[in-house]
Protein backbone atom coordinates (compact mmCIF):
# COMPACT_ATOMS: atom_id res chain seq x y z
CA UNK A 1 80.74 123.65 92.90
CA UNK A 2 84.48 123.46 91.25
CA UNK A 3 85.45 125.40 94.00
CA UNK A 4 84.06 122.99 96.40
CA UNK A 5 85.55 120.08 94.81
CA UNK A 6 88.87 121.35 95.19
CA UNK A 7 88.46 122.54 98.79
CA UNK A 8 87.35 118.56 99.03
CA UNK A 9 90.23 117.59 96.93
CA UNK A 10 93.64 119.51 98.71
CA UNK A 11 91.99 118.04 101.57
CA UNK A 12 91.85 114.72 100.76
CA UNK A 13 95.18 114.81 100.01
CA UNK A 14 96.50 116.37 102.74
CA UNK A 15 95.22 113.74 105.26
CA UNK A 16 97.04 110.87 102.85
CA UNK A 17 100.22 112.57 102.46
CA UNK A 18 100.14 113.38 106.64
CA UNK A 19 98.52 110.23 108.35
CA UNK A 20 98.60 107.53 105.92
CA UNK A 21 102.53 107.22 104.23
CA UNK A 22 103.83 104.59 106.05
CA UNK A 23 103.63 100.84 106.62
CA UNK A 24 102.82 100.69 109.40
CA UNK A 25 99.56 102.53 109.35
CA UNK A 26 98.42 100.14 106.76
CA UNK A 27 99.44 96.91 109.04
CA UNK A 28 97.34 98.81 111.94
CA UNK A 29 94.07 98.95 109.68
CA UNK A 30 94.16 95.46 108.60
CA UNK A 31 95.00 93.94 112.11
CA UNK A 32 92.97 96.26 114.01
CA UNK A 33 89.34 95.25 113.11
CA UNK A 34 89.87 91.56 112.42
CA UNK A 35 91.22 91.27 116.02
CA UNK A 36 88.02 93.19 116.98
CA UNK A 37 86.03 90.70 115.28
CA UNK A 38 87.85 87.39 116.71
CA UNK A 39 87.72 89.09 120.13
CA UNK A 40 84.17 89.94 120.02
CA UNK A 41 83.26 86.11 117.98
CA UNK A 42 85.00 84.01 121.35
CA UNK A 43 83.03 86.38 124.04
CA UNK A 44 79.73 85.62 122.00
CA UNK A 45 80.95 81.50 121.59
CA UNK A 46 81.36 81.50 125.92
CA UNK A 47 77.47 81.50 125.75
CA UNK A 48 74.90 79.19 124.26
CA UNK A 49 74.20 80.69 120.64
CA UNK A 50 70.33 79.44 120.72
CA UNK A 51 69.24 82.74 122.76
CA UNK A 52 70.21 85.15 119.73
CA UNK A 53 67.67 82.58 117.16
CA UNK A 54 65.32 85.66 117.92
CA UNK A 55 67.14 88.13 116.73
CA UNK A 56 67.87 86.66 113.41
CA UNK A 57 71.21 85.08 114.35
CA UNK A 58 70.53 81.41 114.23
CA UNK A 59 73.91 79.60 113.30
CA UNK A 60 77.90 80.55 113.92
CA UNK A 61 78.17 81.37 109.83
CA UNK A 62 74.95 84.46 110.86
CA UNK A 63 76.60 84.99 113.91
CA UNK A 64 79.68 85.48 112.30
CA UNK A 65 78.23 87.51 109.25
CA UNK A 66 76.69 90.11 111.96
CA UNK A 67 79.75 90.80 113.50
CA UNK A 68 82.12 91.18 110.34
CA UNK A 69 78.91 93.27 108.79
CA UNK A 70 79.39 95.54 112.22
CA UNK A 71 83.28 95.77 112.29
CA UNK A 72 82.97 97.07 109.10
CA UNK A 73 80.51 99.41 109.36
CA UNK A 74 81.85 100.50 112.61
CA UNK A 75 85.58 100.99 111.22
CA UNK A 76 84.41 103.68 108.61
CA UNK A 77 82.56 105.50 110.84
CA UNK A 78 85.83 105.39 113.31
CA UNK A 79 88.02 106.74 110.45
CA UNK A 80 86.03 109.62 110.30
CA UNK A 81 86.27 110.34 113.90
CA UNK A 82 89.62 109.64 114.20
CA UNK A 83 90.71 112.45 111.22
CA UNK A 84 88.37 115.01 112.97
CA UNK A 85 91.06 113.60 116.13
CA UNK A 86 93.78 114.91 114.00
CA UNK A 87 92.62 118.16 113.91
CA UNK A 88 94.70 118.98 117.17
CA UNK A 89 97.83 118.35 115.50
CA UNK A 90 96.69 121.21 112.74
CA UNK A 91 96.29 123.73 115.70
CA UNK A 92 99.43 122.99 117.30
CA UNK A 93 101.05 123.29 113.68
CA UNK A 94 99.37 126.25 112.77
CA UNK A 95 97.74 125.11 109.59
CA UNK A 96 94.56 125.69 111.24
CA UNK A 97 94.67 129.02 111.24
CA UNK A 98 95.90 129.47 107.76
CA UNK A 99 92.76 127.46 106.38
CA UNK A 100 90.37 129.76 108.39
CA UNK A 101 92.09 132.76 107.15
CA UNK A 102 91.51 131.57 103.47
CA UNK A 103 88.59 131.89 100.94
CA UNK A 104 87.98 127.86 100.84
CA UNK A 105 84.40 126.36 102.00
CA UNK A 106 84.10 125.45 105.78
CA UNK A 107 81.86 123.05 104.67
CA UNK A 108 83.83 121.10 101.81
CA UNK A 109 87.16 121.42 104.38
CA UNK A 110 85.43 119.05 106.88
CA UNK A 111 84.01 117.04 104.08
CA UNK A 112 87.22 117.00 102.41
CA UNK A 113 89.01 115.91 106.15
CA UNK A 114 86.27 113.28 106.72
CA UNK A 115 86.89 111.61 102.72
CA UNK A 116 90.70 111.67 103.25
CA UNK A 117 89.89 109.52 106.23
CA UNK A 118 87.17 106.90 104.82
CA UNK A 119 89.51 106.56 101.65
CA UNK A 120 91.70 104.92 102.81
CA UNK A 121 89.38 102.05 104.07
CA UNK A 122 87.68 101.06 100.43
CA UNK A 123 89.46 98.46 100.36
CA UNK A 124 89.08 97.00 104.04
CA UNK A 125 84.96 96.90 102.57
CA UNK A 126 86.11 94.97 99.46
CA UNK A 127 87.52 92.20 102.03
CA UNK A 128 84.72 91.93 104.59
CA UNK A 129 82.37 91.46 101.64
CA UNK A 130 84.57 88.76 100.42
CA UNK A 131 84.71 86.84 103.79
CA UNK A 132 81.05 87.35 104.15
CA UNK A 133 80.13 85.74 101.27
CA UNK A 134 82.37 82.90 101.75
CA UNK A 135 80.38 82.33 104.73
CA UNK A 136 77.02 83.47 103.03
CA UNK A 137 77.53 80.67 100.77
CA UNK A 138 76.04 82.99 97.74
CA UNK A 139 76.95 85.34 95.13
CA UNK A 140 74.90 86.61 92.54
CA UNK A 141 74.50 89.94 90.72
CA UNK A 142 71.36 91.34 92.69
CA UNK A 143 73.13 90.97 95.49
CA UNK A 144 76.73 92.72 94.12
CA UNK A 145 74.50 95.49 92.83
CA UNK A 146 72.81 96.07 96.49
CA UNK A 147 76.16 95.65 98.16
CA UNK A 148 77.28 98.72 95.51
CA UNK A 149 74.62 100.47 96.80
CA UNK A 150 75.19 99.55 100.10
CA UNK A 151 78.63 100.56 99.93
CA UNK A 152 78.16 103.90 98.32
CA UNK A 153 75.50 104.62 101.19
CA UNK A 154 78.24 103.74 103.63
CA UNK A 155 80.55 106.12 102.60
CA UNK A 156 77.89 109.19 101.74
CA UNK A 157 76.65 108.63 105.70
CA UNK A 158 80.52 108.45 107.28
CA UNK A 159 81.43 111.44 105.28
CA UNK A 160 78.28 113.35 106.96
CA UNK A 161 79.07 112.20 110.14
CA UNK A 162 82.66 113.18 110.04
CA UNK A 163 82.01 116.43 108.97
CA UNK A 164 79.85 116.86 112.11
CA UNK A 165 82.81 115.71 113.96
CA UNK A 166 85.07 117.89 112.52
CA UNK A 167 82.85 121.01 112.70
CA UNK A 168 82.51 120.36 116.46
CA UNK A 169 86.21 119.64 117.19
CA UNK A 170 86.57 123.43 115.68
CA UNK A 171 85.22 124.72 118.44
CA UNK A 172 86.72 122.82 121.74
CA UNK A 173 90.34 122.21 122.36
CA UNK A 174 89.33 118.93 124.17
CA UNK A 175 89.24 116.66 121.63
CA UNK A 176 89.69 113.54 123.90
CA UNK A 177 86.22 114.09 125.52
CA UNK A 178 84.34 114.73 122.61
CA UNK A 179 86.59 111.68 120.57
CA UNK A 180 84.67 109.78 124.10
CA UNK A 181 81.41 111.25 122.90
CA UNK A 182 81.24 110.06 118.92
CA UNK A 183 83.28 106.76 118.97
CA UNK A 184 82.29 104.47 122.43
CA UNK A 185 78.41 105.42 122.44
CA UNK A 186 78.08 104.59 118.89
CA UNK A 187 79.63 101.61 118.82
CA UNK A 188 77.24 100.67 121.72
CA UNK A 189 74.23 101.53 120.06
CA UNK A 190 74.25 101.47 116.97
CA UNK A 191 74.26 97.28 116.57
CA UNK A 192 78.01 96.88 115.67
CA UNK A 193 78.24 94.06 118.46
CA UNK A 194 74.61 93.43 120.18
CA UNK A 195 71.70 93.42 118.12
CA UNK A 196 69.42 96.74 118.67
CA UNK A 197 65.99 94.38 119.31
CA UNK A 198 68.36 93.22 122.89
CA UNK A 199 68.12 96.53 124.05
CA UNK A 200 65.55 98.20 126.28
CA UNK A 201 63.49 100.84 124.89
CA UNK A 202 65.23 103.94 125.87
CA UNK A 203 68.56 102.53 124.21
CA UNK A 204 66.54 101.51 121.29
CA UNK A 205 65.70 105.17 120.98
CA UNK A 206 69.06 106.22 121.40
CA UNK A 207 70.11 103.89 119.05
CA UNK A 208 68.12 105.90 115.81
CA UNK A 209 70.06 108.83 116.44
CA UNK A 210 72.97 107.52 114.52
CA UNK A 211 73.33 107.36 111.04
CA UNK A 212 75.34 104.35 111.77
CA UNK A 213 72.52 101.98 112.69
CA UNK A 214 70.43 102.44 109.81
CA UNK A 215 73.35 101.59 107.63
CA UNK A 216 74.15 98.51 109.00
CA UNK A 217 70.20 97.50 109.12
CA UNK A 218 70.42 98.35 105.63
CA UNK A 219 73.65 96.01 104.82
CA UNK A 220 72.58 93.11 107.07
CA UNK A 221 69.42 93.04 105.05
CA UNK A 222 70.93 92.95 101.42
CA UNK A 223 73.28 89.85 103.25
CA UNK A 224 70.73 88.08 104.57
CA UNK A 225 67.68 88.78 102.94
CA UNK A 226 68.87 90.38 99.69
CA UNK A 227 66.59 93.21 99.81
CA UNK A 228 66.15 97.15 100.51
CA UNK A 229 63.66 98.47 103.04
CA UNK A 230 62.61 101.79 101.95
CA UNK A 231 61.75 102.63 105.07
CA UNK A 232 64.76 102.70 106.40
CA UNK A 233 66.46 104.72 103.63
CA UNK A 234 64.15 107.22 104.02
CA UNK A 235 64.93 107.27 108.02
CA UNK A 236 68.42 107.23 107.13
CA UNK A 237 68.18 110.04 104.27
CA UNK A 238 66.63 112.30 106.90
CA UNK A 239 68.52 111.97 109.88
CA UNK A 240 71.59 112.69 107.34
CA UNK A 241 70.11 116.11 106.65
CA UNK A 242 69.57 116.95 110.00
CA UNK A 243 73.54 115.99 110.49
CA UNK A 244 73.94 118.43 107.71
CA UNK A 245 71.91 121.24 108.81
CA UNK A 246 73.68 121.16 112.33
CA UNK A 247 77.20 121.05 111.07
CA UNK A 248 76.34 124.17 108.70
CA UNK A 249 75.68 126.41 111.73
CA UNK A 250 78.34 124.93 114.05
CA UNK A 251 80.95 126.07 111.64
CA UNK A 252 79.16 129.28 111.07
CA UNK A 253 79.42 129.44 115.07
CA UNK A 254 82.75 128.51 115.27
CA UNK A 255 83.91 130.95 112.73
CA UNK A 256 81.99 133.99 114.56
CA UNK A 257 83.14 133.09 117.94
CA UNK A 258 86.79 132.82 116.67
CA UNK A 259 86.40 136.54 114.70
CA UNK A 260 84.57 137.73 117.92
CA UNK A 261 86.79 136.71 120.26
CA UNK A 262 90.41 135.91 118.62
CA UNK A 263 92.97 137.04 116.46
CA UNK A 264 94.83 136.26 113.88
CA UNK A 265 96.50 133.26 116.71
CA UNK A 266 92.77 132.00 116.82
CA UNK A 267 93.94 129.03 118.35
């Protein structure tokens, strides 16, 4: 385990130093998803708010609570995906190669690539929460203790995820389709900008693949409702296994496939 943990750790550290030492990178992250959310706030104010009453979105303060609850949601997930992105860089470097050659964990080096990505955007969560409950209009300890829990869920489900998306970008060199793959269809369906009851069945279905849409049902609820549905955490808790389970034998395929058929210029 104190192997792991430092696998996790040099990791961690490695994507700082590399992606995030500069500025402007931090100017990006803040402008980025509030632009996201104005964008997406006018296209929803062009129509007549009083259809979305049924899905639980019945003034501009919910409206605007849905959409900051899915930019946020939405952006951690994105970091991950985007740091399994800057995987390509490591092959062209050749630092890829080095880490495969090593003794560390396959499994805490994507962990460790995913956390060195969702890091860095603790504290975009600490200011959506505070705009949301400006226009919540409450704030009492139940509901800071949910949001903690809410928060640390979150980051436990984007870390999963990522490491999926790293383990898979081990094995294909064309990282722009599979970037395609993870980041537009899950923003689709997993309720970061239309609510999941809007869509037909077949989409709703699609929709529970993702880790993604269980956490935000599970945010939106503590918001709004101030409560937990076990139900869902249970949905969520399993479908975060099954991530787990599949990245655990893509990297064990990648790593055959590159001893099978590589050399010591695997990629």
């Amino acid at each position: 385990m104190l192997r792991f943990i430092r696998v996790c750790k040099g990791e961690m550290i490695k994507q700082g130093q590399n992606y995030y030492n500069t500025w402007q990178t931090y100017i990006s992250l803040v402008l980025w998803p509030i632009i996201n959310s104005i964008v997406t706030y006018f296209i929803y104010n062009t129509f007549d708010l009083s259809n979305l009453e049924k899905y639980g979105i019945d003034s501009a303060n919910s409206l605007l609570i849905f959409i900051f609850t899915g930019t946020l949601g939405y952006n951690c997930f994105w970091a991950m995906v985007q740091s399994a992105l800057f995987m390509q860089n490591e092959r062209e470097n050749g630092t890829m190669e080095i880490i495969l050659l090593s003794p560390a964990n396959r499994l805490a080096m994507v962990y460790g690539r995913a956390l060195g990505g969702i890091i860095q955007n603790i504290w975009m969560f600490i200011f959506f929460v505070c705009v949301i409950f400006i226009l919540n209009g409450t704030l009492n300890l139940v509901q800071i203790m949910l949001l903690v829990i809410a928060f640390i869920i979150l980051v436990i489900s984007a870390v999963i995820w990522g490491g999926l998306v790293n383990a898979i970008f081990l094995i294909s060199r064309d990282t722009s389709f599979w970037f395609d793959i993870f980041d537009s269809p899950m923003e689709l369906f997993s309720g970061v900008k239309v609510p999941i009851a809007a869509f037909p069945l077949i989409c709703r279905i699609v929709s529970y693949i993702y880790p993604l849409t269980y956490c935000l049902i599970i945010i939106r609820s503590i918001i709004i409702n101030q409560k937990v549905e076990i139900g869902n955490v249970i949905a969520l808790i399993g479908i975060l296994i099954l991530v787990i389970l599949i990245t655990i034998l893509i990297l064990a395929f990648a790593e055959y496939r590159n001893r099978k058929t590589g050399n010591l210029q695997m990629y």
